[in-house]
Amino acid sequence: MALDDPSTLVSTEWLAAHMRDPDLRIIDASWYMPAENRDPKAEYDKAHIPGARFFDIDEISDARSALPHMAPSAEKFMSRMRAMGVGDGHQVVVYDAEGVFSAPRVWWLFRLMGQGSVAVLDGGMKKWIAEGRAIEDLPPVIRDRHMMVRFQNQMVKDATQVAAAAKLGTPQIVDARSPARFAGSEPEPREGLRAGRIPGSRNVFFKNLLNDDGTMKEPAALKAAFETAGVDLDKPVITSCGSGITACILSLALERIGKSDHAVYDGSWTEWGSVSSMPIETGDV
């Protein structure tokens, strides 16, 4: 697979070459862990890639859920995208300030809503700025655009479905958290959560899928990372993490290696670790 694939991942060079395309829409999906005390919207207002719209991951979510940034309803997603001037026929490129961190979450949301022409910017804002490319602080010019949503139920799993998978051993559950959190030897960053993992799950730390400059590794290296972790790529996969953000990095990587039968456990460890009746495992695998 070529690096530049407008349905998964594109380079800064690709974006620079397509900046003036009339149907290109750029989205800043920067997001940080609460403990970092950073305001992604304020940072966007100060500097963003020209023409970029800001996607608030915490706001464009299911407000009825007590869990953080759960996937919004199709109706809410459509209305928010229309307000952002993003709709049918647009090629969307999503980036974040870290490189490849929160942008895959928004890539996955677009895919969940049946939108296929969406890619993550490889290396994100960090690489864009390092290369001396243009940034601005101007708000984008918004023109209404209708979006038709076709919700893809198979791309998202709930706790009941994940519990069944853990019991039956299929689909495979792959956890993007750090090895120490996966083993339960390091406390969770969110208060009130047990330490450990979903029984039978595999661990592919999301950082192992990235290069030092924040770009995503080549497909062969991505494939090797999953196989080394004991993931059978011939079987379907459910990705998980702390709260459904970095699980989407795993989903993007799976898509990059040509695997389409994967879904995200949206509640992830924030849900599983808070429910005392859910079984957990600890210790090294």
Short mmCIF file of C-alpha atoms in Angstrom, two decimals:
data_model
loop_
_atom_site.label_atom_id
_atom_site.label_comp_id
_atom_site.label_asym_id
_atom_site.label_seq_id
_atom_site.Cartn_x
_atom_site.Cartn_y
_atom_site.Cartn_z
CA MET A 1 0.00 0.00 0.00
CA ALA A 2 1.33 3.40 -0.96
CA LEU A 3 1.88 5.85 1.86
CA ASP A 4 -0.66 8.31 0.49
CA ASP A 5 -4.06 6.69 0.72
CA PRO A 6 -6.94 9.20 1.01
CA SER A 7 -9.01 6.63 2.92
CA THR A 8 -6.42 6.01 5.66
CA LEU A 9 -3.24 8.11 5.81
CA VAL A 10 -1.68 10.93 3.78
CA SER A 11 1.68 12.68 4.03
CA THR A 12 2.31 16.37 4.65
CA GLU A 13 3.54 16.52 1.04
CA TRP A 14 0.20 15.17 -0.19
CA LEU A 15 -1.74 17.70 1.86
CA ALA A 16 0.42 20.59 0.71
CA ALA A 17 -0.17 19.57 -2.92
CA HIS A 18 -3.96 19.37 -2.43
CA MET A 19 -4.51 22.43 -0.20
CA ARG A 20 -6.39 24.31 -2.93
CA ASP A 21 -8.66 21.43 -3.93
CA PRO A 22 -12.23 22.82 -3.67
CA ASP A 23 -13.59 19.71 -1.98
CA LEU A 24 -10.79 19.29 0.58
CA ARG A 25 -11.74 19.80 4.21
CA ILE A 26 -9.09 19.83 6.93
CA ILE A 27 -9.98 19.06 10.54
CA ASP A 28 -7.94 19.71 13.69
CA ALA A 29 -8.85 16.90 16.11
CA SER A 30 -6.28 17.64 18.81
CA TRP A 31 -7.18 16.25 22.25
CA TYR A 32 -5.21 15.72 25.45
CA MET A 33 -5.53 13.66 28.61
CA PRO A 34 -7.27 15.73 31.33
CA ALA A 35 -4.15 15.67 33.55
CA GLU A 36 -2.18 17.55 30.87
CA ASN A 37 -4.27 20.69 31.50
CA ARG A 38 -4.08 21.77 27.86
CA ASP A 39 -6.87 23.44 25.91
CA PRO A 40 -6.87 22.12 22.34
CA LYS A 41 -9.44 24.69 21.14
CA ALA A 42 -7.37 27.59 22.51
CA GLU A 43 -4.27 26.15 20.81
CA TYR A 44 -6.24 25.78 17.56
CA ASP A 45 -7.36 29.42 17.79
CA LYS A 46 -3.71 30.51 18.06
CA ALA A 47 -2.38 28.38 15.20
CA HIS A 48 -3.73 25.75 12.81
CA ILE A 49 -3.20 24.47 9.29
CA PRO A 50 -4.83 26.96 6.88
CA GLY A 51 -8.56 26.35 6.46
CA ALA A 52 -8.77 23.77 9.24
CA ARG A 53 -11.94 23.38 11.28
CA PHE A 54 -11.77 22.33 14.95
CA PHE A 55 -13.43 19.05 15.95
CA ASP A 56 -14.20 18.94 19.67
CA ILE A 57 -13.96 15.22 20.54
CA ASP A 58 -15.52 15.73 23.97
CA GLU A 59 -18.46 17.80 22.67
CA ILE A 60 -19.26 15.86 19.49
CA SER A 61 -20.14 12.82 21.54
CA ASP A 62 -23.03 11.10 23.29
CA ALA A 63 -24.00 13.59 26.02
CA ARG A 64 -26.35 11.00 27.56
CA SER A 65 -23.46 8.72 28.51
CA ALA A 66 -21.49 9.09 31.75
CA LEU A 67 -18.45 7.77 29.87
CA PRO A 68 -16.10 10.24 28.14
CA HIS A 69 -16.46 11.08 24.43
CA MET A 70 -18.60 8.11 23.44
CA ALA A 71 -19.63 8.06 19.77
CA PRO A 72 -22.43 10.55 19.02
CA SER A 73 -25.72 9.66 17.36
CA ALA A 74 -25.83 9.88 13.58
CA GLU A 75 -28.12 12.91 13.88
CA LYS A 76 -25.73 14.82 16.16
CA PHE A 77 -22.73 13.98 13.97
CA MET A 78 -24.58 15.17 10.85
CA SER A 79 -25.66 18.45 12.45
CA ARG A 80 -22.18 19.22 13.80
CA MET A 81 -20.54 18.45 10.45
CA ARG A 82 -23.04 20.61 8.61
CA ALA A 83 -22.24 23.48 10.98
CA MET A 84 -18.55 22.91 10.20
CA GLY A 85 -19.20 22.90 6.46
CA VAL A 86 -18.18 19.27 6.04
CA GLY A 87 -20.40 16.99 3.98
CA ASP A 88 -20.91 14.58 1.13
CA GLY A 89 -18.31 14.65 -1.61
CA HIS A 90 -15.59 16.12 0.58
CA GLN A 91 -12.15 14.61 1.02
CA VAL A 92 -11.44 15.01 4.73
CA VAL A 93 -7.93 15.13 6.24
CA VAL A 94 -7.76 14.96 10.04
CA TYR A 95 -4.70 15.93 12.06
CA ASP A 96 -3.71 16.48 15.68
CA ALA A 97 -0.93 18.40 17.40
CA GLU A 98 0.93 15.31 18.65
CA GLY A 99 1.58 13.48 15.36
CA VAL A 100 -0.77 10.49 15.25
CA PHE A 101 -2.68 10.45 18.51
CA SER A 102 -6.29 11.69 18.62
CA ALA A 103 -6.82 12.22 14.87
CA PRO A 104 -7.47 8.49 14.27
CA ARG A 105 -10.44 8.74 16.67
CA VAL A 106 -12.11 11.25 14.35
CA TRP A 107 -11.07 9.21 11.29
CA TRP A 108 -12.86 6.25 12.91
CA LEU A 109 -15.95 8.35 13.70
CA PHE A 110 -16.24 9.34 10.03
CA ARG A 111 -15.89 5.70 9.03
CA LEU A 112 -18.48 4.72 11.66
CA MET A 113 -20.84 7.17 9.98
CA GLY A 114 -20.26 5.59 6.57
CA GLN A 115 -17.87 8.22 5.24
CA GLY A 116 -14.95 6.67 3.33
CA SER A 117 -13.02 9.68 1.98
CA VAL A 118 -11.19 10.53 5.19
CA ALA A 119 -7.50 10.25 6.04
CA VAL A 120 -5.21 11.04 8.96
CA LEU A 121 -2.32 13.43 8.34
CA ASP A 122 0.82 11.39 8.99
CA GLY A 123 2.94 13.21 11.57
CA GLY A 124 0.22 15.78 12.18
CA MET A 125 0.73 19.44 13.05
CA LYS A 126 4.12 18.71 14.61
CA LYS A 127 5.58 17.49 11.31
CA TRP A 128 3.79 20.21 9.34
CA ILE A 129 5.39 22.94 11.47
CA ALA A 130 8.81 21.22 11.53
CA GLU A 131 8.82 21.39 7.74
CA GLY A 132 8.17 25.13 7.83
CA ARG A 133 4.74 24.91 6.27
CA ALA A 134 2.07 27.62 6.56
CA ILE A 135 -0.10 28.04 9.64
CA GLU A 136 -2.73 30.67 10.46
CA ASP A 137 -4.99 31.89 13.24
CA LEU A 138 -7.98 32.80 11.06
CA PRO A 139 -11.36 31.10 11.40
CA PRO A 140 -12.32 29.08 8.32
CA VAL A 141 -14.96 30.26 5.85
CA ILE A 142 -17.92 27.92 6.43
CA ARG A 143 -20.37 26.95 3.71
CA ASP A 144 -23.22 24.59 4.58
CA ARG A 145 -22.89 21.10 3.14
CA HIS A 146 -25.33 18.24 3.62
CA MET A 147 -24.01 14.91 4.85
CA MET A 148 -25.75 11.57 4.41
CA VAL A 149 -24.84 9.21 7.28
CA ARG A 150 -24.99 5.42 7.08
CA PHE A 151 -24.15 4.21 10.58
CA GLN A 152 -21.88 1.13 10.51
CA ASN A 153 -23.00 -0.89 13.55
CA GLN A 154 -20.33 -3.54 13.04
CA MET A 155 -17.56 -0.99 13.71
CA VAL A 156 -18.41 -0.40 17.37
CA LYS A 157 -18.82 -2.81 20.30
CA ASP A 158 -20.33 -2.45 23.76
CA ALA A 159 -19.40 -4.11 27.06
CA THR A 160 -21.79 -7.03 26.56
CA GLN A 161 -20.30 -7.84 23.16
CA VAL A 162 -16.75 -7.53 24.50
CA ALA A 163 -17.58 -9.76 27.48
CA ALA A 164 -18.83 -12.41 25.04
CA ALA A 165 -15.67 -12.07 22.97
CA ALA A 166 -13.49 -12.42 26.09
CA LYS A 167 -15.36 -15.59 27.05
CA LEU A 168 -15.38 -17.18 23.59
CA GLY A 169 -11.95 -16.00 22.43
CA THR A 170 -13.33 -14.39 19.29
CA PRO A 171 -13.19 -11.69 18.12
CA GLN A 172 -9.72 -11.07 19.54
CA ILE A 173 -9.44 -8.10 21.89
CA VAL A 174 -6.34 -5.94 21.34
CA ASP A 175 -5.46 -3.30 23.94
CA ALA A 176 -3.52 -0.15 22.97
CA ARG A 177 -2.48 0.87 26.50
CA SER A 178 1.08 0.73 27.80
CA PRO A 179 2.46 -2.68 28.86
CA ALA A 180 2.48 -1.57 32.52
CA ARG A 181 -1.19 -0.56 32.46
CA PHE A 182 -2.04 -3.75 30.56
CA ALA A 183 -0.28 -5.82 33.23
CA GLY A 184 -1.97 -3.87 36.03
CA SER A 185 1.38 -2.88 37.54
CA GLU A 186 0.78 0.84 36.98
CA PRO A 187 -2.27 2.73 38.26
CA GLU A 188 -4.80 4.04 35.79
CA PRO A 189 -4.69 7.80 35.06
CA ARG A 190 -8.44 8.06 35.72
CA GLU A 191 -9.55 7.80 39.34
CA GLY A 192 -11.70 4.93 40.49
CA LEU A 193 -10.59 2.40 37.90
CA ARG A 194 -9.20 -1.02 38.72
CA ALA A 195 -5.81 -1.92 37.24
CA GLY A 196 -5.50 -4.79 34.78
CA ARG A 197 -6.89 -5.95 31.45
CA ILE A 198 -9.82 -7.70 29.82
CA PRO A 199 -9.26 -11.47 30.10
CA GLY A 200 -7.66 -13.01 27.03
CA SER A 201 -6.78 -9.67 25.44
CA ARG A 202 -3.52 -8.96 23.60
CA ASN A 203 -1.35 -5.88 24.01
CA VAL A 204 -0.16 -3.74 21.11
CA PHE A 205 1.02 -0.48 22.70
CA PHE A 206 0.02 2.27 20.29
CA LYS A 207 3.46 3.90 20.50
CA ASN A 208 4.96 0.73 19.01
CA LEU A 209 3.10 1.52 15.78
CA LEU A 210 4.72 4.95 15.46
CA ASN A 211 8.13 6.25 14.45
CA ASP A 212 10.11 8.66 16.63
CA ASP A 213 8.84 11.63 14.59
CA GLY A 214 5.20 10.77 15.29
CA THR A 215 4.49 9.25 11.88
CA MET A 216 2.99 5.80 11.47
CA LYS A 217 5.28 2.88 10.64
CA GLU A 218 5.22 1.19 7.25
CA PRO A 219 2.58 -1.55 6.77
CA ALA A 220 5.10 -4.40 7.08
CA ALA A 221 6.22 -3.12 10.49
CA LEU A 222 2.60 -2.63 11.59
CA LYS A 223 1.79 -6.19 10.62
CA ALA A 224 4.83 -7.46 12.53
CA ALA A 225 3.78 -5.54 15.67
CA PHE A 226 0.40 -7.29 15.75
CA GLU A 227 1.84 -10.70 14.98
CA THR A 228 4.54 -10.33 17.64
CA ALA A 229 1.78 -9.64 20.17
CA GLY A 230 0.09 -12.92 19.23
CA VAL A 231 -2.73 -11.40 17.18
CA ASP A 232 -4.07 -13.73 14.48
CA LEU A 233 -4.73 -11.36 11.58
CA ASP A 234 -7.00 -13.91 9.93
CA LYS A 235 -9.55 -13.38 12.72
CA PRO A 236 -11.72 -10.34 13.54
CA VAL A 237 -10.42 -7.83 16.09
CA ILE A 238 -11.90 -5.53 18.72
CA THR A 239 -9.56 -2.69 19.68
CA SER A 240 -9.59 -1.17 23.16
CA CYS A 241 -7.60 1.34 25.25
CA GLY A 242 -8.27 3.74 28.12
CA SER A 243 -11.26 5.67 26.75
CA GLY A 244 -11.54 4.86 23.05
CA ILE A 245 -8.95 7.31 21.68
CA THR A 246 -5.76 5.30 21.08
CA ALA A 247 -7.76 2.16 20.23
CA CYS A 248 -8.47 4.00 16.98
CA ILE A 249 -4.72 4.16 16.23
CA LEU A 250 -4.80 0.36 16.25
CA SER A 251 -7.86 0.42 13.99
CA LEU A 252 -6.10 2.75 11.55
CA ALA A 253 -3.03 0.49 11.55
CA LEU A 254 -5.21 -2.56 10.87
CA GLU A 255 -6.84 -0.75 7.96
CA ARG A 256 -3.38 0.18 6.65
CA ILE A 257 -2.44 -3.50 6.45
CA GLY A 258 -5.61 -4.32 4.56
CA LYS A 259 -7.67 -5.65 7.46
CA SER A 260 -11.26 -4.43 7.54
CA ASP A 261 -12.93 -6.73 10.12
CA HIS A 262 -12.16 -4.65 13.19
CA ALA A 263 -14.29 -2.70 15.65
CA VAL A 264 -13.66 -0.34 18.59
CA TYR A 265 -14.80 -1.06 22.15
CA ASP A 266 -16.05 2.47 22.71
CA GLY A 267 -16.28 2.33 26.51
CA SER A 268 -12.81 0.72 26.73
CA TRP A 269 -11.09 0.45 30.11
CA THR A 270 -12.90 3.49 31.53
CA GLU A 271 -16.06 1.39 31.41
CA TRP A 272 -14.66 -2.11 32.00
CA GLY A 273 -12.35 -1.08 34.84
CA SER A 274 -15.14 0.74 36.70
CA VAL A 275 -17.62 -2.16 36.78
CA SER A 276 -16.72 -4.47 39.67
CA SER A 277 -18.57 -7.44 38.16
CA MET A 278 -16.43 -7.41 35.01
CA PRO A 279 -13.57 -9.97 35.21
CA ILE A 280 -10.01 -8.75 34.94
CA GLU A 281 -6.54 -10.26 34.57
CA THR A 282 -3.27 -8.86 35.90
CA GLY A 283 0.39 -9.74 35.59
CA ASP A 284 2.58 -10.41 32.59
CA VAL A 285 1.16 -12.53 29.79
#
